Coordinates of C-alpha atoms in Angstrom, one line a residue:
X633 CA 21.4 -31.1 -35.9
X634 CA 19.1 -34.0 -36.6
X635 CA 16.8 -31.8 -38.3
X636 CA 19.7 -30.1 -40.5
X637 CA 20.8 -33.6 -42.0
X638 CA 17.8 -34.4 -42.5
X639 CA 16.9 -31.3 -44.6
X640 CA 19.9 -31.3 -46.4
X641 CA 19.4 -34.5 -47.6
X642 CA 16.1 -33.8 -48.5
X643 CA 17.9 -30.9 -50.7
X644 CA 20.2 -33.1 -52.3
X645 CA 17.1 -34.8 -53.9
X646 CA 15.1 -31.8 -54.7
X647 CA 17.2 -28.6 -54.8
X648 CA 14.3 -27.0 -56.2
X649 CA 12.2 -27.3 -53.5
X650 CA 11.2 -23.6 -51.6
X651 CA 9.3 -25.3 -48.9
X652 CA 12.8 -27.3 -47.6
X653 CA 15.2 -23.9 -48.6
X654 CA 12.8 -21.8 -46.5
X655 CA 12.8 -24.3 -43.6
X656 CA 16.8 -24.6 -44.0
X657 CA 16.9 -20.6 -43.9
X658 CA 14.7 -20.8 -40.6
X659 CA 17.7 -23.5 -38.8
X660 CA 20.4 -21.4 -39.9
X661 CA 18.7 -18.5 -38.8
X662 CA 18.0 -19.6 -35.2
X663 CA 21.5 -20.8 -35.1
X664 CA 22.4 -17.4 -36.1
X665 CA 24.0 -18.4 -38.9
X666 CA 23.2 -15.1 -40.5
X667 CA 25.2 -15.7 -43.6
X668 CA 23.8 -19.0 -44.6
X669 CA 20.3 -17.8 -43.2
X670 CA 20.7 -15.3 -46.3
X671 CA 21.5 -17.2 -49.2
X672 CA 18.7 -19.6 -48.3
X673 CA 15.8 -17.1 -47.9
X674 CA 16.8 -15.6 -50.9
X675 CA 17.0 -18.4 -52.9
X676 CA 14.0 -19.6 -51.3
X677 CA 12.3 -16.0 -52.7
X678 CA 13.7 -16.7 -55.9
X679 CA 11.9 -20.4 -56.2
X680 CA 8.7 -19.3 -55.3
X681 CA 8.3 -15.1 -55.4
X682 CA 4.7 -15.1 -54.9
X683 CA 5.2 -16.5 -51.7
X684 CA 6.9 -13.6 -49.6
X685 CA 7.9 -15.7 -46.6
X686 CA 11.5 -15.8 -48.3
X687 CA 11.7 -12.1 -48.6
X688 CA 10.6 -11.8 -44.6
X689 CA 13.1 -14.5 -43.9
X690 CA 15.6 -12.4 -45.5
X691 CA 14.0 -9.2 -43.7
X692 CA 14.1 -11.1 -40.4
X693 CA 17.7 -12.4 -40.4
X694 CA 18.9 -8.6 -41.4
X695 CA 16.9 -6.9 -38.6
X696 CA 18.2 -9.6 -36.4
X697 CA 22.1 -8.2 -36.8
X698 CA 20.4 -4.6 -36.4
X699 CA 20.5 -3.9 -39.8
X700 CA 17.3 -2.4 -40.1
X701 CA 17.8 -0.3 -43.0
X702 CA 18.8 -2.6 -44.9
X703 CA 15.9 -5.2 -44.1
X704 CA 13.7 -1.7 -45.3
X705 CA 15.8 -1.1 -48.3
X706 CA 15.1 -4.9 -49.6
X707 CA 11.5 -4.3 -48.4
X708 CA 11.4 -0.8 -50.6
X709 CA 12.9 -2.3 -54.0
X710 CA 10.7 -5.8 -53.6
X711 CA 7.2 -3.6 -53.2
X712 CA 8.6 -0.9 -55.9
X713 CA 8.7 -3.6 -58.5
X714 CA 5.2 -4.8 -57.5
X715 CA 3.4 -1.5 -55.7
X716 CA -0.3 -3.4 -55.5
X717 CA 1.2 -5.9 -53.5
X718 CA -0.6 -5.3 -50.1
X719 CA 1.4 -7.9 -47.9
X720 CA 4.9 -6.5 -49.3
X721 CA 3.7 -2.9 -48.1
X722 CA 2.7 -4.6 -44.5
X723 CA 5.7 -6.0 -44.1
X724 CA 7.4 -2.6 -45.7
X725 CA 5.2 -0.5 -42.9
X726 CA 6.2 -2.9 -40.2
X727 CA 9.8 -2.8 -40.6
X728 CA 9.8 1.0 -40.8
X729 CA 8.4 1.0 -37.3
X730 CA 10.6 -1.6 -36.2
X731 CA 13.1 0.6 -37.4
X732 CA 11.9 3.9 -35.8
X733 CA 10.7 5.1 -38.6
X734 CA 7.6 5.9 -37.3
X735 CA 6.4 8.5 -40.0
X736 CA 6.9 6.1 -43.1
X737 CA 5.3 3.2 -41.6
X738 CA 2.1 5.7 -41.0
X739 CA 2.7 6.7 -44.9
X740 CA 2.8 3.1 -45.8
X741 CA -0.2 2.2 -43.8
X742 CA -2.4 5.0 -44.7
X743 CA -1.5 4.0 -48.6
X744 CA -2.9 0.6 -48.0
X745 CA -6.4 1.8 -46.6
X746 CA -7.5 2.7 -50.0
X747 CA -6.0 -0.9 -50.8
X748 CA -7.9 -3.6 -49.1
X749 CA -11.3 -4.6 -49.0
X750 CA -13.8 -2.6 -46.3
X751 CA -14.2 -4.2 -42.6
X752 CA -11.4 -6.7 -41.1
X753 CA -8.1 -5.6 -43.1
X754 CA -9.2 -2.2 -42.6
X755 CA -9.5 -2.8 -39.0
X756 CA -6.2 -4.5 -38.8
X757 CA -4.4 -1.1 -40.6
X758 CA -6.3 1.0 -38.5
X759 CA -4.7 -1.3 -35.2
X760 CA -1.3 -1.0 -37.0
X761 CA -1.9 3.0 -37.4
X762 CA -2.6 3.0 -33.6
X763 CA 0.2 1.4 -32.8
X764 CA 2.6 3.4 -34.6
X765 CA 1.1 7.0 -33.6
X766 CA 1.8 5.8 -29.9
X767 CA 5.0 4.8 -30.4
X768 CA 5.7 7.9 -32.5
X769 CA 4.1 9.8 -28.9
X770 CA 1.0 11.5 -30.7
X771 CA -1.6 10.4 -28.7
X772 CA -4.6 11.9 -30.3
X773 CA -4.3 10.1 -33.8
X774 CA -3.4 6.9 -32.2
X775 CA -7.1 7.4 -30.2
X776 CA -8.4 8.4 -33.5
X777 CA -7.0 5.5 -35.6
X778 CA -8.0 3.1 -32.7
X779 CA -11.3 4.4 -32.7
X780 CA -12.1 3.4 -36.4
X781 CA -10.7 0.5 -35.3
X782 CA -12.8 -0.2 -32.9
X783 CA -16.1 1.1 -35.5
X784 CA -14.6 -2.0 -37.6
X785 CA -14.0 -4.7 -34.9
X786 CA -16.3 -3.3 -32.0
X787 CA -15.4 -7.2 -30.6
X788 CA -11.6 -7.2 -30.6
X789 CA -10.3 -7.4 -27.5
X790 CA -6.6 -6.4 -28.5
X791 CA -8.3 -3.0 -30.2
X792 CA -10.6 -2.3 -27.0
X793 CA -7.4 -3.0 -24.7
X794 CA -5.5 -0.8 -26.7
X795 CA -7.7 1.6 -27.1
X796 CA -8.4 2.0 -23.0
X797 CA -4.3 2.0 -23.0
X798 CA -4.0 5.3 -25.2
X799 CA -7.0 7.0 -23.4
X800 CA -5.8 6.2 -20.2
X801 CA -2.5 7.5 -21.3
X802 CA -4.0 10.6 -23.0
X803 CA -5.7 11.6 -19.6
X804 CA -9.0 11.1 -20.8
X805 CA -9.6 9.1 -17.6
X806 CA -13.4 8.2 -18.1
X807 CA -13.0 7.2 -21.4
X808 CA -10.5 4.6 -20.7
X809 CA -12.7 3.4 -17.8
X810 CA -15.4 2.5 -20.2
X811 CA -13.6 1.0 -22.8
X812 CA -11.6 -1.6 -20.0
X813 CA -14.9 -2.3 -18.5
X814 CA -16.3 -3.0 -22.6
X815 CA -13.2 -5.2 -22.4
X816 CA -14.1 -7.4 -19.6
X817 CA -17.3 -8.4 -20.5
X818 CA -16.1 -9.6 -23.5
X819 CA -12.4 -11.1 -22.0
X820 CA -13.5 -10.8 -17.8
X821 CA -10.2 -13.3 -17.0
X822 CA -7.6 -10.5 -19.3
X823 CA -5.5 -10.0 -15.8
X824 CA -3.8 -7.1 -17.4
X825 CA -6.9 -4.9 -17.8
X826 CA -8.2 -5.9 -14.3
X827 CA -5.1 -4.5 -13.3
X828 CA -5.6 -1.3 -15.3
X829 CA -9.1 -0.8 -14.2
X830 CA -7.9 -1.1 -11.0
X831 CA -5.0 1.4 -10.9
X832 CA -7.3 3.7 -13.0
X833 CA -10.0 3.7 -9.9
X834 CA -7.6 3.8 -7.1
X835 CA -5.9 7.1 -8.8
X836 CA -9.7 8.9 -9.5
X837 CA -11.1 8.3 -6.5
X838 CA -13.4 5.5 -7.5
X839 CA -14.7 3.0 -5.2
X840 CA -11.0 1.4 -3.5
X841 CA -13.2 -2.0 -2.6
X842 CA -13.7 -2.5 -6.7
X843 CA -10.4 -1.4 -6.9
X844 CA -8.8 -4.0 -4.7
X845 CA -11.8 -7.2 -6.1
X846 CA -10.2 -5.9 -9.3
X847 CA -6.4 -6.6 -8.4
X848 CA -7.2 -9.1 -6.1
X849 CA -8.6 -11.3 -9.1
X850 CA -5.8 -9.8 -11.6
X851 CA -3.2 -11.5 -8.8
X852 CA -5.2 -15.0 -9.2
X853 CA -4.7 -15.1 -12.6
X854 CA -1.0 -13.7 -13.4
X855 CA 0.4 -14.6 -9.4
X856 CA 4.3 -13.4 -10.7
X857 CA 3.0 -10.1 -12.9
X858 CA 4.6 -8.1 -10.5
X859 CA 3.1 -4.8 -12.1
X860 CA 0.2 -6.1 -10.8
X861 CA 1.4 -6.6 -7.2
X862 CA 2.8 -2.7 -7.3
X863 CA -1.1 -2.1 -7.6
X864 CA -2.5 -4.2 -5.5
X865 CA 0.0 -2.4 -2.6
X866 CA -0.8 1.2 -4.1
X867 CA -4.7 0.3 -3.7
X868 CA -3.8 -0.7 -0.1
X869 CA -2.2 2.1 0.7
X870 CA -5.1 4.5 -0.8
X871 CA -7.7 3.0 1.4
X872 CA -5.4 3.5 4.6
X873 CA -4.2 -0.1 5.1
X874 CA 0.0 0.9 5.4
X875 CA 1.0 -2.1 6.8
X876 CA -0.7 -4.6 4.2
X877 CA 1.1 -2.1 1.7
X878 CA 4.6 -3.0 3.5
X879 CA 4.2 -6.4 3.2
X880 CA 3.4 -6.2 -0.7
X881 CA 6.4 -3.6 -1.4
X882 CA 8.9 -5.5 0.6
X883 CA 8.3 -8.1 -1.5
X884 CA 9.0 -5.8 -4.8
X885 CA 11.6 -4.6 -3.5
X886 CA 13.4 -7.9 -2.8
X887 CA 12.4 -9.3 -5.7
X888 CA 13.3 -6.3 -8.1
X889 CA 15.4 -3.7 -5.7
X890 CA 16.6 -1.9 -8.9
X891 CA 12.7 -0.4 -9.8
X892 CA 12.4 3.1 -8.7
X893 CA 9.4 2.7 -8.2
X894 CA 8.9 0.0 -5.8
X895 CA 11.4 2.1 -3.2
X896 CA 8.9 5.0 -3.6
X897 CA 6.0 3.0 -3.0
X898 CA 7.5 1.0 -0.2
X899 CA 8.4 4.7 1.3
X900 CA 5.3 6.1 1.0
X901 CA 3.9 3.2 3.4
X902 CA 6.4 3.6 5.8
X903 CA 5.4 7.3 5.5
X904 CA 1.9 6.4 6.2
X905 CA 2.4 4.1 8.9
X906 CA 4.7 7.2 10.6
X907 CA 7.9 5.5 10.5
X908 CA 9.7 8.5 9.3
X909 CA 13.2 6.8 9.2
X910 CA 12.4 4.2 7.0
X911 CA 10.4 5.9 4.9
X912 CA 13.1 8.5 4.0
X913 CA 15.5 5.4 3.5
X914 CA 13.4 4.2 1.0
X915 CA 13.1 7.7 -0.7
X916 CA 16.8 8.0 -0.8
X917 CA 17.0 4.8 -2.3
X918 CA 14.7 5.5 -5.1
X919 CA 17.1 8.3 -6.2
X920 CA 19.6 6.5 -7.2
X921 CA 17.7 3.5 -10.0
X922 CA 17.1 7.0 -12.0
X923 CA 13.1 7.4 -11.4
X924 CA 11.3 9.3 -14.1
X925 CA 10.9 13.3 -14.0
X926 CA 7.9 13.3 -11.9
X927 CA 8.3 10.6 -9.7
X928 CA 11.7 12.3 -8.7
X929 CA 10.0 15.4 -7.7
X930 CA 7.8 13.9 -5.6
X931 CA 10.6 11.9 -3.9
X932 CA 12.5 14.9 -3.4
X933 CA 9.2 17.1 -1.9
X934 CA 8.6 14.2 0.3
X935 CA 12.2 14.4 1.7
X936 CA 12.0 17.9 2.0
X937 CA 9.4 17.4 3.8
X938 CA 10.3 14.7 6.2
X939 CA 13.9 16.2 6.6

């Protein structure tokens, strides 16, 4: 509140000034005074219109009420009146994929290729363009546009750790294995692709001991990532350790007894260590937090099987 007053007073002695409209627009906005957040973006836009952080305030507080097509139709008529304006179409292109609209933010990105200077902002688009064809759930141009991304900024760590992502995802197994190891010797301490790299060996039937110094040093560094503990049990389990894997997937469990997939993996220890009744519990139990298409399959051969 202290801030408010003080801004408002600082309006009453220069209501001209963008910089303390835009700043009001940002309180009433966290406030969720959506109304009030509003008028003062857009007057904020209307000070200073070069400056688009008015117009993205605006964009914000609309997408913040789920009103994303109207934050896109404001986005559409602002970069219509000015079409070479390269950060109204980024912020048009990012909205639209916000919005689901996965095919017009590609549009809107491709468009601003030809648009910017060669090397870094064509790397960014080229990340954006990733981004979006994996959420859309075509694989093969999001490897493509990461790819150029990666030609461009062969030293990002967000486009190499991306990139391994969408391979790894696209099956194309010992691609992704290079790319997370390119991405640890330039970011070794990135937990999250330690823990990758690990799952990726323990499921092709790489060496489990690099496997397990891989999530072992992913657990150091994010302790309550508990993704991360789910591998560390899984790698256990592979190199034929069940009751190390208990311990790690009783822990999930407690800790998250609604995951699917922690009930699986806690019954597929149980199942290793031959204690058939438990391990059957825990497969029932999986059944019921809605497991994915494949997971359920296996829980219900594994019943079969047991039963």
């Amino acid at each position: 509140m202290l801030f408010r007053s003080m801004l408002e007073g600082m309006l009453k002695t220069n209501p001209g000034s963008p910089d303390v409209v835009f700043q009001l627009g940002i309180v009433n906005l966290a406030e969720h005074k959506y109304s009030a957040a509003e008028d003062s973006f857009r007057r904020a836009y209307q000070l200073n219109p070069a400056n688009p952080r008015g117009l993205l305030g605006l964009v914000a507080t609309n997408t913040a009420q789920g009103r994303n097509e109207e934050a896109l139709k404001i986005l559409q008529a602002e970069s219509d009146k000015a079409p070479s304006r390269v950060d109204l179409l980024q912020a048009l292109g990012s909205t639209a994929v916000i919005a689901g609209k996965f095919d017009q933010g590609i549009q809107v990105f491709t468009r601003m290729l030809d648009m910017v200077g060669k090397g870094a902002p064509q790397g960014d688009i080229y990340l954006k363009l990733g981004e979006t064809y994996r959420r859309k759930g075509d694989l093969n141009m999001a490897v493509q546009s990461m790819q150029k991304a990666r030609a461009i900024l062969p030293d990002s760590v967000m486009v190499l750790s991306e990139l391994a992502l969408m391979l790894d995802a696209a099956q194309r197994k010992p691609e992704a294995k290079q790319v997370y190891e390119a991405t640890l010797k330039l970011d070794p301490n990135n937990a999250v692709v330690l823990n990758n790299l690990a799952f990726l060996l323990a499921e092709t039937g790489g060496n489990l001991d690099d496997a397990l110094t891989q999530a072992q040093r992913a657990k150091q560094l994010l302790p309550n990532l508990l993704e991360i503990s789910d591998t560390l049990g899984w790698i256990y389990l592979k190199k034929g350790l069940p009751d190390n894997a208990i311990e790690v997937f009783k822990d999930l469990v407690s800790k998250e007894s609604s995951i699917s997939t922690y009930h699986f993996h806690l019954g597929m220890a149980y199942k290793q260590k031959g204690d058939k009744t438990k391990a059957l519990d825990q497969f029932r139990e999986a059944l019921k937090y809605n497991p994915a298409k494949d997971e359920k399959d296996n829980i219900q051969r594994l019943i079969a099987s047991l039963g």
